[in-house]
Every structure is written in C-alpha cells, then in structure tokens.
CSV table of C-alpha atoms in Angstrom, one decimal:
chain,number,residue,atom,x,y,z
U,28,MET,CA,86.6,111.1,54.8
U,29,SER,CA,89.7,109.3,56.1
U,30,ASN,CA,92.2,112.1,55.9
U,31,PRO,CA,90.3,115.4,56.6
U,32,LEU,CA,91.9,118.7,55.5
U,33,ILE,CA,90.6,120.4,58.7
U,34,VAL,CA,90.9,118.8,62.1
U,35,VAL,CA,89.1,120.1,65.3
U,36,SER,CA,90.5,119.0,68.7
U,37,ARG,CA,90.0,119.8,72.4
U,38,THR,CA,92.8,120.3,74.9
U,39,ASP,CA,90.6,119.0,77.8
U,40,GLY,CA,90.1,115.4,76.4
U,41,PRO,CA,91.5,112.2,77.8
U,42,LEU,CA,95.2,111.6,77.8
U,43,ARG,CA,97.4,108.5,77.6
U,44,PRO,CA,100.5,107.7,79.7
U,45,SER,CA,103.7,109.2,78.3
U,46,PRO,CA,106.4,108.2,80.7
U,47,ILE,CA,109.5,110.5,81.1
U,48,GLU,CA,112.8,108.8,80.3
U,49,PRO,CA,113.8,107.4,83.8
U,50,SER,CA,117.4,108.6,83.4
U,51,TRP,CA,116.1,112.2,82.9
U,52,ILE,CA,114.3,112.3,86.2
U,53,LEU,CA,116.2,114.4,88.8
U,54,GLU,CA,113.8,114.4,91.7
U,55,GLY,CA,110.3,113.1,92.7
U,56,ASN,CA,108.1,111.0,90.6
U,57,PRO,CA,106.8,113.1,87.8
U,58,VAL,CA,104.0,111.4,85.8
U,59,ALA,CA,103.4,112.6,82.2
U,60,SER,CA,100.6,111.9,79.8
U,61,ASN,CA,99.5,113.3,76.4
U,62,ALA,CA,97.1,113.2,73.5
U,63,ILE,CA,98.0,113.8,69.9
U,64,LEU,CA,95.7,116.5,68.5
U,65,SER,CA,96.9,116.8,64.9
U,66,THR,CA,99.7,115.7,62.6
U,67,SER,CA,100.6,117.3,59.2
U,68,ALA,CA,100.2,115.2,56.0
U,69,ASP,CA,104.0,114.9,55.7
U,70,GLY,CA,104.5,114.0,59.3
U,71,THR,CA,106.9,116.9,59.9
U,72,ALA,CA,104.6,118.8,62.3
U,73,SER,CA,102.2,117.8,65.0
U,74,THR,CA,100.3,119.3,68.0
U,75,ILE,CA,99.8,117.6,71.3
U,76,VAL,CA,98.4,118.4,74.7
U,77,TRP,CA,100.7,117.2,77.5
U,78,GLU,CA,100.5,117.3,81.3
U,79,CYS,CA,102.9,116.4,84.1
U,80,THR,CA,102.7,116.2,87.8
U,81,GLU,CA,105.3,117.7,90.3
U,82,GLY,CA,108.9,116.8,90.0
U,83,ARG,CA,112.2,117.7,88.5
U,84,PHE,CA,113.6,116.3,85.2
U,85,GLU,CA,115.8,117.1,82.3
U,86,TRP,CA,114.3,117.2,78.8
U,87,HIS,CA,116.3,116.6,75.6
U,88,TYR,CA,114.6,118.1,72.5
U,89,ASP,CA,115.0,116.1,69.3
U,90,VAL,CA,112.6,118.3,67.4
U,91,ASP,CA,111.7,122.1,67.4
U,92,GLU,CA,109.0,122.6,70.0
U,93,THR,CA,106.9,125.6,70.8
U,94,ILE,CA,104.9,125.4,74.0
U,95,HIS,CA,101.9,127.4,75.2
U,96,PHE,CA,101.2,126.7,78.9
U,97,LEU,CA,97.5,126.2,79.7
U,98,GLU,CA,97.8,125.7,83.5
U,99,GLY,CA,100.1,125.0,86.3
U,100,SER,CA,103.5,126.3,87.2
U,101,VAL,CA,107.0,125.3,86.0
U,102,VAL,CA,110.5,126.7,86.4
U,103,ILE,CA,112.7,126.0,83.3
U,104,GLU,CA,116.5,126.5,83.2
U,105,ALA,CA,119.2,125.6,80.9
U,106,ASP,CA,122.9,126.3,80.4
U,107,GLY,CA,123.1,130.0,79.3
U,108,MET,CA,119.5,130.7,80.4
U,109,ALA,CA,118.5,132.0,83.8
U,110,PRO,CA,115.6,130.1,85.5
U,111,GLN,CA,112.3,131.2,84.1
U,112,ARG,CA,108.9,130.6,85.9
U,113,LEU,CA,106.2,129.9,83.5
U,114,GLY,CA,102.5,129.4,83.8
U,115,ALA,CA,99.1,129.8,82.0
U,116,GLY,CA,99.5,132.1,78.9
U,117,ASP,CA,103.3,131.8,78.7
U,118,VAL,CA,104.9,130.6,75.5
U,119,ILE,CA,108.5,129.2,75.1
U,120,PHE,CA,110.4,127.8,72.1
U,121,PHE,CA,113.1,125.1,72.2
U,122,LYS,CA,115.2,124.4,69.1
U,123,ARG,CA,116.2,120.8,68.3
U,124,GLY,CA,119.2,119.9,70.3
U,125,ALA,CA,118.3,122.0,73.4
U,126,VAL,CA,118.4,120.5,76.8
U,127,ALA,CA,116.4,122.0,79.7
U,128,ARG,CA,115.8,121.2,83.3
U,129,TRP,CA,112.2,121.3,84.3
U,130,HIS,CA,110.9,121.8,87.9
U,131,VAL,CA,107.2,121.3,87.8
U,132,GLU,CA,105.9,123.1,90.9
U,133,LYS,CA,102.2,122.6,90.3
U,134,LYS,CA,100.8,120.0,87.8
U,135,VAL,CA,101.3,121.6,84.4
U,136,ARG,CA,99.3,121.3,81.2
U,137,LYS,CA,100.6,122.6,77.9
U,138,LEU,CA,99.8,122.7,74.2
U,139,ALA,CA,102.9,121.8,72.2
U,140,PHE,CA,103.6,122.3,68.6
U,141,PHE,CA,106.4,120.1,67.1
U,142,ARG,CA,108.2,120.6,63.9
U,143,ARG,CA,110.9,118.2,62.6
U,144,THR,CA,113.5,120.2,60.7
U,145,VAL,CA,114.2,119.1,57.2
U,146,PRO,CA,117.7,119.0,55.6
U,147,GLY,CA,119.0,122.4,54.5
U,148,PHE,CA,118.7,121.6,50.7
U,149,VAL,CA,115.0,120.7,51.2
U,150,GLY,CA,114.3,123.8,53.0
U,151,PHE,CA,116.0,125.9,50.3
U,152,ALA,CA,114.0,124.1,47.6
U,153,ILE,CA,110.7,124.9,49.4
U,154,LYS,CA,111.7,128.6,49.7
U,155,VAL,CA,112.6,128.7,46.0
U,156,ALA,CA,109.3,127.0,45.0
U,157,GLY,CA,107.4,129.5,47.0
U,158,LYS,CA,109.2,132.5,45.5
U,159,LEU,CA,108.6,131.1,42.0
U,160,ARG,CA,104.9,130.6,42.7
U,161,ARG,CA,104.7,134.2,43.9
U,162,MET,CA,106.6,135.5,40.8
U,163,ILE,CA,104.4,133.6,38.4
U,164,GLY,CA,101.3,135.1,39.8
U,165,GLY,CA,100.3,133.2,42.9
U,166,THR,CA,100.5,135.1,46.2
U,167,GLY,CA,101.9,132.3,48.2
U,168,THR,CA,99.4,133.3,50.9
U,169,PRO,CA,96.9,130.7,51.9
U,170,SER,CA,93.2,131.5,51.1
U,171,GLY,CA,91.4,133.0,53.9
U,172,SER,CA,94.6,134.2,55.6
U,173,LEU,CA,95.0,137.4,57.6
U,174,GLN,CA,96.9,138.9,54.7
U,175,GLU,CA,93.8,138.6,52.5
U,176,ALA,CA,91.7,140.2,55.2
U,177,ARG,CA,93.7,143.4,55.1
C-alpha cells in the first residue's frame, strides 16, 4: 500500500542534517538533525524527531509546534516569558509567529508535532461540517477513541 492509513515510527532511528539558519545562531556551533516520522494526508500536520548539540540560537516559528523533550537539557526564553529549563518529559507549545531563544545545555532530542494553520474561513467550515455530522447522527468521534471506551 503506497499511502497507509496507519504509520508506525521510532524516535531512535537515523537522522539527516537539518542546519539551523546561520543568522539565528547566537553562540557556539549547534548542529541539528531530524527525521520525518509522519505527515497528514493534507500536508497540514507532521511529526518529526529532532536533535541538536550545545549552543545558543534564536528560532522563528512559521507553524504551530508542540514539543515533547525526550532527552537533554535546554533553557528557552522569549519576550514576555521568563527563562524555562526543560528536559526529558517536558512539553512546550509555540504558536506560529513566536520567536524564542534556545540555549542547548546538553544535546537535546525532541519529538515535535507541527500543524500549519488554515485560513479562518476554512477552519470555520470544518467546525460547521463536524457539528452538522454530529446533528445528523454521527458522533464526530473517531472509532476506537477514548470517548467510545467510556
């Protein structure tokens, strides 16, 4: 099957180079690499594993990104946000348009979930379609979900 409906991936697989924009590097020589684990059919969401060596850099978010740290240590700060030390088990969310300063203290590895935002009218249409589906008789809840298990 060329486009499977279920994709299984590992976060400990091989990574490919993913250089940080040179103008964003503030200190050191941080080296980043990643691997794409999955991508949605419409291309608006994806999951990657990413790692980076020690250094300081600025990151500009052009999509919404949720990060779950797997290992390492990083201090993240931004305008209006006090420095936060994050490591294995921590989760952080960046909205599209955010700019954050990263200080990777110890090689960091993260699992990242990206979602491209859709124009407001498209998001509204999706919400209306879901509500209509539920009103007509569908639950709008995916089969096998936690809601069904209750």
